[in-house]
Amino acid sequence: MKRVAIFRADLLPISETFVRDQADSLARWQPVLVGRRRVEGGLPTPGIPHEIVPDTPHRVVSALRFWLSLPDPRLVAQLKALHVDLVHTHFGTDATEVWPSVKAAGLPMVVTLHGYDINIHREWWEAGHGGLRKRVYPRRLLQMAREPKVSFIAVSRAVKRRAIDYGIPEDKISTAYIGVDIRRFQPGGLALAKRAKRILFVGRMVEKKAPLLMIRAFAKVRSEVPDAELVMVGDGPLLAEAQQLAGELAVPVSFLGARSWDQVLMQMHEARVFCLPSVTAGNGDAEGLPISLLEAQATGVPVVTSARGGVDEGLQDGKTGIAFKEGAMDDLVVALRRLLCDSAAAARASVEAVQFAASAFDLRNHSRELESVYERLAHAGQH
């Protein structure tokens, strides 16, 4: 059985279940997680071997290696010792840093582009807003894209279009959905029509997820649907501002903070509608294809979203949920009110959502497609 090293510098933030689940669903390839640091209190990865290869503690050596694009001898040795056939790196930002070592190990690499790593404006990185080292990220990403042994996977057609606009050659990019584990995310709890009129929001409290827009829209919904509820799962820099706004608007919002996938699933089993009113942030950051939208539909919860990648790929508008234009407050309020108050329409959307998720986004099916990409790249890398 061939082996793939799945690289993520930080193993693994609790929000990155998609990395773990995709690795765990491989059938023809044996995965091993490789990273620089283990995240304290992070995501457990039972059954998947992992290797931590810390960077040198000598700052000067680390800095010189980075700025000169030199390989890390310890990482090169570890990759060789693992006898892997391919390195799969999540996020372009990690890929540009690990590529010199992967190249020195003589291995091909495929990079999954998820969203922020390709959507954020080049000028934002180059101005140093992402940190000193990230100033060279756009240039190194495009340099890396010219390497014969480097290929890319876009998590949605929207991400692929953006990657092409960025300057990555189209023939080096495959589109491959990650998918959702429909064995885990299944309908449960009360029938949708019998649930409280609860809206569920899951996402980091950051600009592109638009948590403040969500609260303002909820305030308008509450003025017409007094028994409507809003539960917000997620942590981040806008949490305090979101809590303050809810207080100013005098609307009861339940802020649950970050939660594990099983706790999120529990919330989905109690929600009438899932809402992700995403926008394009000022620096260009935007969604790729939020897994949470797929998870909600797999559990039978209709979705309302403006997420890039979600509106034209991640739902069936008018059937499994409702899509609206970014920032269109009135359209968002109308969509939420309809699914909260029209039980028959919500029930129909629930049935359609489960069928859509199972037919279009089954993780196992998409992992077989990913393995085909692995096999093609590993074969090409031998020649």
PDB file of N, CA and C in Angstrom, residues 220-316:
ATOM      1  N   LYS A 220     -34.001  41.680  13.321  1.00  0.00           N
ATOM      2  CA  LYS A 220     -35.143  41.961  12.443  1.00  0.00           C
ATOM      3  C   LYS A 220     -36.114  40.778  12.410  1.00  0.00           C
ATOM      4  N   VAL A 221     -35.568  39.568  12.378  1.00  0.00           N
ATOM      5  CA  VAL A 221     -36.428  38.384  12.396  1.00  0.00           C
ATOM      6  C   VAL A 221     -37.241  38.347  13.684  1.00  0.00           C
ATOM      7  N   ARG A 222     -36.603  38.626  14.824  1.00  0.00           N
ATOM      8  CA  ARG A 222     -37.285  38.584  16.127  1.00  0.00           C
ATOM      9  C   ARG A 222     -38.435  39.581  16.203  1.00  0.00           C
ATOM     10  N   SER A 223     -38.313  40.690  15.492  1.00  0.00           N
ATOM     11  CA  SER A 223     -39.396  41.677  15.526  1.00  0.00           C
ATOM     12  C   SER A 223     -40.669  41.143  14.884  1.00  0.00           C
ATOM     13  N   GLU A 224     -40.527  40.136  14.019  1.00  0.00           N
ATOM     14  CA  GLU A 224     -41.677  39.538  13.348  1.00  0.00           C
ATOM     15  C   GLU A 224     -41.974  38.127  13.854  1.00  0.00           C
ATOM     16  N   VAL A 225     -40.945  37.461  14.370  1.00  0.00           N
ATOM     17  CA  VAL A 225     -41.099  36.094  14.880  1.00  0.00           C
ATOM     18  C   VAL A 225     -40.556  36.099  16.313  1.00  0.00           C
ATOM     19  N   PRO A 226     -41.374  36.485  17.280  1.00  0.00           N
ATOM     20  CA  PRO A 226     -40.887  36.708  18.646  1.00  0.00           C
ATOM     21  C   PRO A 226     -40.278  35.484  19.320  1.00  0.00           C
ATOM     22  N   ASP A 227     -40.661  34.284  18.873  1.00  0.00           N
ATOM     23  CA  ASP A 227     -40.111  33.079  19.503  1.00  0.00           C
ATOM     24  C   ASP A 227     -38.900  32.517  18.748  1.00  0.00           C
ATOM     25  N   ALA A 228     -38.354  33.295  17.807  1.00  0.00           N
ATOM     26  CA  ALA A 228     -37.144  32.852  17.100  1.00  0.00           C
ATOM     27  C   ALA A 228     -35.962  32.841  18.066  1.00  0.00           C
ATOM     28  N   GLU A 229     -35.030  31.903  17.830  1.00  0.00           N
ATOM     29  CA  GLU A 229     -33.838  31.775  18.665  1.00  0.00           C
ATOM     30  C   GLU A 229     -32.604  31.780  17.765  1.00  0.00           C
ATOM     31  N   LEU A 230     -31.477  32.177  18.352  1.00  0.00           N
ATOM     32  CA  LEU A 230     -30.206  32.145  17.632  1.00  0.00           C
ATOM     33  C   LEU A 230     -29.131  31.557  18.542  1.00  0.00           C
ATOM     34  N   VAL A 231     -28.469  30.499  18.054  1.00  0.00           N
ATOM     35  CA  VAL A 231     -27.344  29.889  18.739  1.00  0.00           C
ATOM     36  C   VAL A 231     -26.117  30.085  17.865  1.00  0.00           C
ATOM     37  N   MET A 232     -25.055  30.637  18.446  1.00  0.00           N
ATOM     38  CA  MET A 232     -23.827  30.888  17.690  1.00  0.00           C
ATOM     39  C   MET A 232     -22.685  30.086  18.300  1.00  0.00           C
ATOM     40  N   VAL A 233     -22.101  29.215  17.489  1.00  0.00           N
ATOM     41  CA  VAL A 233     -20.981  28.379  17.908  1.00  0.00           C
ATOM     42  C   VAL A 233     -19.719  28.906  17.241  1.00  0.00           C
ATOM     43  N   GLY A 234     -18.706  29.195  18.032  1.00  0.00           N
ATOM     44  CA  GLY A 234     -17.451  29.670  17.466  1.00  0.00           C
ATOM     45  C   GLY A 234     -16.799  30.709  18.356  1.00  0.00           C
ATOM     46  N   ASP A 235     -15.502  30.831  18.197  1.00  0.00           N
ATOM     47  CA  ASP A 235     -14.716  31.792  18.952  1.00  0.00           C
ATOM     48  C   ASP A 235     -13.935  32.638  17.958  1.00  0.00           C
ATOM     49  N   GLY A 236     -13.335  33.719  18.415  1.00  0.00           N
ATOM     50  CA  GLY A 236     -12.544  34.526  17.510  1.00  0.00           C
ATOM     51  C   GLY A 236     -12.535  35.984  17.919  1.00  0.00           C
ATOM     52  N   PRO A 237     -11.837  36.811  17.154  1.00  0.00           N
ATOM     53  CA  PRO A 237     -11.621  38.212  17.544  1.00  0.00           C
ATOM     54  C   PRO A 237     -12.879  39.070  17.588  1.00  0.00           C
ATOM     55  N   LEU A 238     -13.953  38.678  16.894  1.00  0.00           N
ATOM     56  CA  LEU A 238     -15.180  39.484  16.902  1.00  0.00           C
ATOM     57  C   LEU A 238     -16.191  39.022  17.939  1.00  0.00           C
ATOM     58  N   LEU A 239     -15.825  38.063  18.783  1.00  0.00           N
ATOM     59  CA  LEU A 239     -16.783  37.521  19.749  1.00  0.00           C
ATOM     60  C   LEU A 239     -17.277  38.598  20.715  1.00  0.00           C
ATOM     61  N   ALA A 240     -16.355  39.358  21.293  1.00  0.00           N
ATOM     62  CA  ALA A 240     -16.769  40.381  22.262  1.00  0.00           C
ATOM     63  C   ALA A 240     -17.675  41.424  21.603  1.00  0.00           C
ATOM     64  N   GLU A 241     -17.335  41.825  20.379  1.00  0.00           N
ATOM     65  CA  GLU A 241     -18.164  42.804  19.674  1.00  0.00           C
ATOM     66  C   GLU A 241     -19.535  42.228  19.355  1.00  0.00           C
ATOM     67  N   ALA A 242     -19.573  40.946  19.021  1.00  0.00           N
ATOM     68  CA  ALA A 242     -20.852  40.290  18.737  1.00  0.00           C
ATOM     69  C   ALA A 242     -21.721  40.247  19.995  1.00  0.00           C
ATOM     70  N   GLN A 243     -21.122  39.931  21.115  1.00  0.00           N
ATOM     71  CA  GLN A 243     -21.869  39.897  22.374  1.00  0.00           C
ATOM     72  C   GLN A 243     -22.387  41.286  22.741  1.00  0.00           C
ATOM     73  N   GLN A 244     -21.557  42.301  22.516  1.00  0.00           N
ATOM     74  CA  GLN A 244     -21.973  43.671  22.804  1.00  0.00           C
ATOM     75  C   GLN A 244     -23.138  44.078  21.908  1.00  0.00           C
ATOM     76  N   LEU A 245     -23.058  43.725  20.620  1.00  0.00           N
ATOM     77  CA  LEU A 245     -24.120  44.080  19.678  1.00  0.00           C
ATOM     78  C   LEU A 245     -25.434  43.413  20.066  1.00  0.00           C
ATOM     79  N   ALA A 246     -25.373  42.150  20.454  1.00  0.00           N
ATOM     80  CA  ALA A 246     -26.593  41.455  20.874  1.00  0.00           C
ATOM     81  C   ALA A 246     -27.226  42.164  22.072  1.00  0.00           C
ATOM     82  N   GLY A 247     -26.379  42.653  22.991  1.00  0.00           N
ATOM     83  CA  GLY A 247     -26.896  43.391  24.134  1.00  0.00           C
ATOM     84  C   GLY A 247     -27.527  44.707  23.724  1.00  0.00           C
ATOM     85  N   GLU A 248     -26.881  45.424  22.818  1.00  0.00           N
ATOM     86  CA  GLU A 248     -27.402  46.712  22.364  1.00  0.00           C
ATOM     87  C   GLU A 248     -28.736  46.559  21.641  1.00  0.00           C
ATOM     88  N   LEU A 249     -28.884  45.481  20.893  1.00  0.00           N
ATOM     89  CA  LEU A 249     -30.127  45.245  20.148  1.00  0.00           C
ATOM     90  C   LEU A 249     -31.166  44.520  20.986  1.00  0.00           C
ATOM     91  N   ALA A 250     -30.770  44.132  22.201  1.00  0.00           N
ATOM     92  CA  ALA A 250     -31.676  43.465  23.148  1.00  0.00           C
ATOM     93  C   ALA A 250     -32.269  42.191  22.555  1.00  0.00           C
ATOM     94  N   VAL A 251     -31.401  41.390  21.933  1.00  0.00           N
ATOM     95  CA  VAL A 251     -31.854  40.101  21.405  1.00  0.00           C
ATOM     96  C   VAL A 251     -31.116  38.981  22.143  1.00  0.00           C
ATOM     97  N   PRO A 252     -31.830  37.909  22.480  1.00  0.00           N
ATOM     98  CA  PRO A 252     -31.210  36.811  23.231  1.00  0.00           C
ATOM     99  C   PRO A 252     -30.438  35.866  22.319  1.00  0.00           C
ATOM    100  N   VAL A 253     -29.138  35.992  22.320  1.00  0.00           N
ATOM    101  CA  VAL A 253     -28.286  35.130  21.506  1.00  0.00           C
ATOM    102  C   VAL A 253     -27.491  34.225  22.444  1.00  0.00           C
ATOM    103  N   SER A 254     -27.478  32.931  22.149  1.00  0.00           N
ATOM    104  CA  SER A 254     -26.688  31.982  22.942  1.00  0.00           C
ATOM    105  C   SER A 254     -25.321  31.832  22.290  1.00  0.00           C
ATOM    106  N   PHE A 255     -24.285  32.327  22.947  1.00  0.00           N
ATOM    107  CA  PHE A 255     -22.918  32.213  22.452  1.00  0.00           C
ATOM    108  C   PHE A 255     -22.264  31.012  23.138  1.00  0.00           C
ATOM    109  N   LEU A 256     -21.944  29.993  22.375  1.00  0.00           N
ATOM    110  CA  LEU A 256     -21.423  28.756  22.960  1.00  0.00           C
ATOM    111  C   LEU A 256     -19.911  28.626  22.857  1.00  0.00           C
ATOM    112  N   GLY A 257     -19.249  29.521  22.132  1.00  0.00           N
ATOM    113  CA  GLY A 257     -17.809  29.400  21.964  1.00  0.00           C
ATOM    114  C   GLY A 257     -17.463  28.234  21.052  1.00  0.00           C
ATOM    115  N   ALA A 258     -16.186  27.864  21.037  1.00  0.00           N
ATOM    116  CA  ALA A 258     -15.747  26.739  20.205  1.00  0.00           C
ATOM    117  C   ALA A 258     -16.301  25.441  20.778  1.00  0.00           C
ATOM    118  N   ARG A 259     -16.681  24.532  19.897  1.00  0.00           N
ATOM    119  CA  ARG A 259     -17.243  23.255  20.312  1.00  0.00           C
ATOM    120  C   ARG A 259     -16.689  22.134  19.436  1.00  0.00           C
ATOM    121  N   SER A 260     -16.629  20.935  19.968  1.00  0.00           N
ATOM    122  CA  SER A 260     -16.181  19.762  19.222  1.00  0.00           C
ATOM    123  C   SER A 260     -17.253  19.362  18.207  1.00  0.00           C
ATOM    124  N   TRP A 261     -16.864  18.470  17.274  1.00  0.00           N
ATOM    125  CA  TRP A 261     -17.800  18.098  16.214  1.00  0.00           C
ATOM    126  C   TRP A 261     -19.045  17.423  16.770  1.00  0.00           C
ATOM    127  N   ASP A 262     -18.917  16.613  17.837  1.00  0.00           N
ATOM    128  CA  ASP A 262     -20.095  15.943  18.376  1.00  0.00           C
ATOM    129  C   ASP A 262     -21.030  16.936  19.053  1.00  0.00           C
ATOM    130  N   GLN A 263     -20.475  17.992  19.640  1.00  0.00           N
ATOM    131  CA  GLN A 263     -21.316  19.024  20.221  1.00  0.00           C
ATOM    132  C   GLN A 263     -21.998  19.856  19.142  1.00  0.00           C
ATOM    133  N   VAL A 264     -21.296  20.085  18.039  1.00  0.00           N
ATOM    134  CA  VAL A 264     -21.919  20.781  16.903  1.00  0.00           C
ATOM    135  C   VAL A 264     -23.043  19.929  16.331  1.00  0.00           C
ATOM    136  N   LEU A 265     -22.817  18.637  16.213  1.00  0.00           N
ATOM    137  CA  LEU A 265     -23.850  17.731  15.708  1.00  0.00           C
ATOM    138  C   LEU A 265     -25.088  17.792  16.596  1.00  0.00           C
ATOM    139  N   MET A 266     -24.890  17.838  17.896  1.00  0.00           N
ATOM    140  CA  MET A 266     -26.011  17.932  18.829  1.00  0.00           C
ATOM    141  C   MET A 266     -26.820  19.205  18.573  1.00  0.00           C
ATOM    142  N   GLN A 267     -26.114  20.304  18.316  1.00  0.00           N
ATOM    143  CA  GLN A 267     -26.805  21.557  18.019  1.00  0.00           C
ATOM    144  C   GLN A 267     -27.570  21.475  16.698  1.00  0.00           C
ATOM    145  N   MET A 268     -26.994  20.796  15.707  1.00  0.00           N
ATOM    146  CA  MET A 268     -27.696  20.648  14.427  1.00  0.00           C
ATOM    147  C   MET A 268     -28.980  19.852  14.589  1.00  0.00           C
ATOM    148  N   HIS A 269     -28.980  18.898  15.493  1.00  0.00           N
ATOM    149  CA  HIS A 269     -30.171  18.082  15.726  1.00  0.00           C
ATOM    150  C   HIS A 269     -31.275  18.852  16.438  1.00  0.00           C
ATOM    151  N   GLU A 270     -30.971  20.078  16.864  1.00  0.00           N
ATOM    152  CA  GLU A 270     -31.978  20.893  17.545  1.00  0.00           C
ATOM    153  C   GLU A 270     -32.353  22.143  16.760  1.00  0.00           C
ATOM    154  N   ALA A 271     -31.709  22.368  15.609  1.00  0.00           N
ATOM    155  CA  ALA A 271     -31.921  23.597  14.847  1.00  0.00           C
ATOM    156  C   ALA A 271     -32.990  23.430  13.781  1.00  0.00           C
ATOM    157  N   ARG A 272     -33.667  24.527  13.469  1.00  0.00           N
ATOM    158  CA  ARG A 272     -34.644  24.539  12.371  1.00  0.00           C
ATOM    159  C   ARG A 272     -33.973  24.981  11.067  1.00  0.00           C
ATOM    160  N   VAL A 273     -32.955  25.841  11.176  1.00  0.00           N
ATOM    161  CA  VAL A 273     -32.269  26.335   9.985  1.00  0.00           C
ATOM    162  C   VAL A 273     -30.815  26.638  10.348  1.00  0.00           C
ATOM    163  N   PHE A 274     -29.926  26.388   9.407  1.00  0.00           N
ATOM    164  CA  PHE A 274     -28.502  26.697   9.577  1.00  0.00           C
ATOM    165  C   PHE A 274     -28.199  27.912   8.718  1.00  0.00           C
ATOM    166  N   CYS A 275     -27.516  28.899   9.301  1.00  0.00           N
ATOM    167  CA  CYS A 275     -27.248  30.134   8.559  1.00  0.00           C
ATOM    168  C   CYS A 275     -25.777  30.490   8.601  1.00  0.00           C
ATOM    169  N   LEU A 276     -25.212  30.772   7.427  1.00  0.00           N
ATOM    170  CA  LEU A 276     -23.835  31.250   7.317  1.00  0.00           C
ATOM    171  C   LEU A 276     -23.836  32.423   6.328  1.00  0.00           C
ATOM    172  N   PRO A 277     -23.954  33.651   6.850  1.00  0.00           N
ATOM    173  CA  PRO A 277     -24.091  34.832   5.982  1.00  0.00           C
ATOM    174  C   PRO A 277     -22.744  35.421   5.573  1.00  0.00           C
ATOM    175  N   SER A 278     -21.872  34.594   5.018  1.00  0.00           N
ATOM    176  CA  SER A 278     -20.490  34.975   4.756  1.00  0.00           C
ATOM    177  C   SER A 278     -20.375  36.113   3.745  1.00  0.00           C
ATOM    178  N   VAL A 279     -19.291  36.890   3.908  1.00  0.00           N
ATOM    179  CA  VAL A 279     -18.998  37.996   2.998  1.00  0.00           C
ATOM    180  C   VAL A 279     -17.522  37.908   2.597  1.00  0.00           C
ATOM    181  N   THR A 280     -17.149  38.694   1.612  1.00  0.00           N
ATOM    182  CA  THR A 280     -15.739  38.830   1.271  1.00  0.00           C
ATOM    183  C   THR A 280     -15.146  39.908   2.162  1.00  0.00           C
ATOM    184  N   ALA A 281     -14.129  39.534   2.943  1.00  0.00           N
ATOM    185  CA  ALA A 281     -13.516  40.479   3.875  1.00  0.00           C
ATOM    186  C   ALA A 281     -12.764  41.570   3.128  1.00  0.00           C
ATOM    187  N   GLY A 282     -12.412  42.614   3.853  1.00  0.00           N
ATOM    188  CA  GLY A 282     -11.724  43.740   3.245  1.00  0.00           C
ATOM    189  C   GLY A 282     -10.398  43.373   2.612  1.00  0.00           C
ATOM    190  N   ASN A 283      -9.733  42.348   3.144  1.00  0.00           N
ATOM    191  CA  ASN A 283      -8.445  41.918   2.574  1.00  0.00           C
ATOM    192  C   ASN A 283      -8.598  40.868   1.482  1.00  0.00           C
ATOM    193  N   GLY A 284      -9.870  40.559   1.127  1.00  0.00           N
ATOM    194  CA  GLY A 284     -10.131  39.586   0.073  1.00  0.00           C
ATOM    195  C   GLY A 284     -10.462  38.206   0.589  1.00  0.00           C
ATOM    196  N   ASP A 285     -10.269  37.960   1.875  1.00  0.00           N
ATOM    197  CA  ASP A 285     -10.526  36.642   2.436  1.00  0.00           C
ATOM    198  C   ASP A 285     -11.988  36.254   2.204  1.00  0.00           C
ATOM    199  N   ALA A 286     -12.193  35.026   1.758  1.00  0.00           N
ATOM    200  CA  ALA A 286     -13.542  34.550   1.462  1.00  0.00           C
ATOM    201  C   ALA A 286     -13.588  33.042   1.630  1.00  0.00           C
ATOM    202  N   GLU A 287     -14.781  32.516   1.689  1.00  0.00           N
ATOM    203  CA  GLU A 287     -14.967  31.089   1.864  1.00  0.00           C
ATOM    204  C   GLU A 287     -14.479  30.317   0.636  1.00  0.00           C
ATOM    205  N   GLY A 288     -14.097  29.054   0.857  1.00  0.00           N
ATOM    206  CA  GLY A 288     -13.837  28.136  -0.239  1.00  0.00           C
ATOM    207  C   GLY A 288     -15.117  27.357  -0.497  1.00  0.00           C
ATOM    208  N   LEU A 289     -15.395  26.409   0.368  1.00  0.00           N
ATOM    209  CA  LEU A 289     -16.675  25.718   0.411  1.00  0.00           C
ATOM    210  C   LEU A 289     -16.826  25.217   1.844  1.00  0.00           C
ATOM    211  N   PRO A 290     -17.553  25.952   2.688  1.00  0.00           N
ATOM    212  CA  PRO A 290     -17.617  25.605   4.106  1.00  0.00           C
ATOM    213  C   PRO A 290     -18.186  24.210   4.343  1.00  0.00           C
ATOM    214  N   ILE A 291     -17.430  23.374   5.031  1.00  0.00           N
ATOM    215  CA  ILE A 291     -17.881  22.026   5.340  1.00  0.00           C
ATOM    216  C   ILE A 291     -19.129  22.055   6.210  1.00  0.00           C
ATOM    217  N   SER A 292     -19.254  23.087   7.041  1.00  0.00           N
ATOM    218  CA  SER A 292     -20.416  23.169   7.935  1.00  0.00           C
ATOM    219  C   SER A 292     -21.733  23.205   7.160  1.00  0.00           C
ATOM    220  N   LEU A 293     -21.737  23.811   5.974  1.00  0.00           N
ATOM    221  CA  LEU A 293     -22.954  23.824   5.150  1.00  0.00           C
ATOM    222  C   LEU A 293     -23.345  22.412   4.739  1.00  0.00           C
ATOM    223  N   LEU A 294     -22.349  21.612   4.396  1.00  0.00           N
ATOM    224  CA  LEU A 294     -22.617  20.237   3.974  1.00  0.00           C
ATOM    225  C   LEU A 294     -23.045  19.384   5.155  1.00  0.00           C
ATOM    226  N   GLU A 295     -22.407  19.603   6.301  1.00  0.00           N
ATOM    227  CA  GLU A 295     -22.763  18.840   7.499  1.00  0.00           C
ATOM    228  C   GLU A 295     -24.198  19.130   7.913  1.00  0.00           C
ATOM    229  N   ALA A 296     -24.598  20.395   7.853  1.00  0.00           N
ATOM    230  CA  ALA A 296     -25.964  20.748   8.217  1.00  0.00           C
ATOM    231  C   ALA A 296     -26.967  20.054   7.305  1.00  0.00           C
ATOM    232  N   GLN A 297     -26.721  20.084   5.999  1.00  0.00           N
ATOM    233  CA  GLN A 297     -27.658  19.445   5.067  1.00  0.00           C
ATOM    234  C   GLN A 297     -27.690  17.934   5.264  1.00  0.00           C
ATOM    235  N   ALA A 298     -26.533  17.346   5.570  1.00  0.00           N
ATOM    236  CA  ALA A 298     -26.513  15.897   5.817  1.00  0.00           C
ATOM    237  C   ALA A 298     -27.366  15.521   7.013  1.00  0.00           C
ATOM    238  N   THR A 299     -27.481  16.437   7.984  1.00  0.00           N
ATOM    239  CA  THR A 299     -28.319  16.154   9.152  1.00  0.00           C
ATOM    240  C   THR A 299     -29.775  16.547   8.920  1.00  0.00           C
ATOM    241  N   GLY A 300     -30.080  17.061   7.734  1.00  0.00           N
ATOM    242  CA  GLY A 300     -31.461  17.414   7.417  1.00  0.00           C
ATOM    243  C   GLY A 300     -31.846  18.817   7.813  1.00  0.00           C
ATOM    244  N   VAL A 301     -30.870  19.690   8.020  1.00  0.00           N
ATOM    245  CA  VAL A 301     -31.162  21.083   8.378  1.00  0.00           C
ATOM    246  C   VAL A 301     -30.996  21.959   7.142  1.00  0.00           C
ATOM    247  N   PRO A 302     -32.057  22.630   6.688  1.00  0.00           N
ATOM    248  CA  PRO A 302     -31.936  23.525   5.528  1.00  0.00           C
ATOM    249  C   PRO A 302     -30.953  24.657   5.833  1.00  0.00           C
ATOM    250  N   VAL A 303     -30.287  25.154   4.800  1.00  0.00           N
ATOM    251  CA  VAL A 303     -29.277  26.180   4.996  1.00  0.00           C
ATOM    252  C   VAL A 303     -29.665  27.476   4.296  1.00  0.00           C
ATOM    253  N   VAL A 304     -29.218  28.572   4.886  1.00  0.00           N
ATOM    254  CA  VAL A 304     -29.336  29.898   4.281  1.00  0.00           C
ATOM    255  C   VAL A 304     -27.931  30.466   4.254  1.00  0.00           C
ATOM    256  N   THR A 305     -27.451  30.820   3.077  1.00  0.00           N
ATOM    257  CA  THR A 305     -26.052  31.247   2.997  1.00  0.00           C
ATOM    258  C   THR A 305     -25.786  32.162   1.817  1.00  0.00           C
ATOM    259  N   SER A 306     -24.717  32.939   1.967  1.00  0.00           N
ATOM    260  CA  SER A 306     -24.174  33.739   0.873  1.00  0.00           C
ATOM    261  C   SER A 306     -22.725  33.355   0.626  1.00  0.00           C
ATOM    262  N   ALA A 307     -22.285  32.256   1.236  1.00  0.00           N
ATOM    263  CA  ALA A 307     -20.873  31.859   1.187  1.00  0.00           C
ATOM    264  C   ALA A 307     -20.415  31.589  -0.234  1.00  0.00           C
ATOM    265  N   ARG A 308     -19.276  32.187  -0.587  1.00  0.00           N
ATOM    266  CA  ARG A 308     -18.687  31.913  -1.896  1.00  0.00           C
ATOM    267  C   ARG A 308     -18.362  30.418  -1.975  1.00  0.00           C
ATOM    268  N   GLY A 309     -18.687  29.790  -3.092  1.00  0.00           N
ATOM    269  CA  GLY A 309     -18.512  28.352  -3.202  1.00  0.00           C
ATOM    270  C   GLY A 309     -19.732  27.607  -2.706  1.00  0.00           C
ATOM    271  N   GLY A 310     -20.407  28.162  -1.709  1.00  0.00           N
ATOM    272  CA  GLY A 310     -21.596  27.512  -1.173  1.00  0.00           C
ATOM    273  C   GLY A 310     -22.829  27.803  -1.995  1.00  0.00           C
ATOM    274  N   VAL A 311     -22.972  29.050  -2.467  1.00  0.00           N
ATOM    275  CA  VAL A 311     -24.214  29.448  -3.113  1.00  0.00           C
ATOM    276  C   VAL A 311     -24.458  28.741  -4.437  1.00  0.00           C
ATOM    277  N   ASP A 312     -23.388  28.370  -5.152  1.00  0.00           N
ATOM    278  CA  ASP A 312     -23.598  27.724  -6.445  1.00  0.00           C
ATOM    279  C   ASP A 312     -23.065  26.297  -6.520  1.00  0.00           C
ATOM    280  N   GLU A 313     -22.467  25.810  -5.431  1.00  0.00           N
ATOM    281  CA  GLU A 313     -21.949  24.443  -5.421  1.00  0.00           C
ATOM    282  C   GLU A 313     -22.403  23.652  -4.206  1.00  0.00           C
ATOM    283  N   GLY A 314     -22.562  24.325  -3.070  1.00  0.00           N
ATOM    284  CA  GLY A 314     -22.785  23.617  -1.814  1.00  0.00           C
ATOM    285  C   GLY A 314     -24.223  23.482  -1.384  1.00  0.00           C
ATOM    286  N   LEU A 315     -25.181  23.914  -2.197  1.00  0.00           N
ATOM    287  CA  LEU A 315     -26.596  23.695  -1.913  1.00  0.00           C
ATOM    288  C   LEU A 315     -27.379  23.767  -3.211  1.00  0.00           C
ATOM    289  N   GLN A 316     -28.603  23.350  -3.152  1.00  0.00           N
ATOM    290  CA  GLN A 316     -29.511  23.512  -4.282  1.00  0.00           C
ATOM    291  C   GLN A 316     -30.495  24.607  -3.898  1.00  0.00           C
TER     292      GLN A 316
END
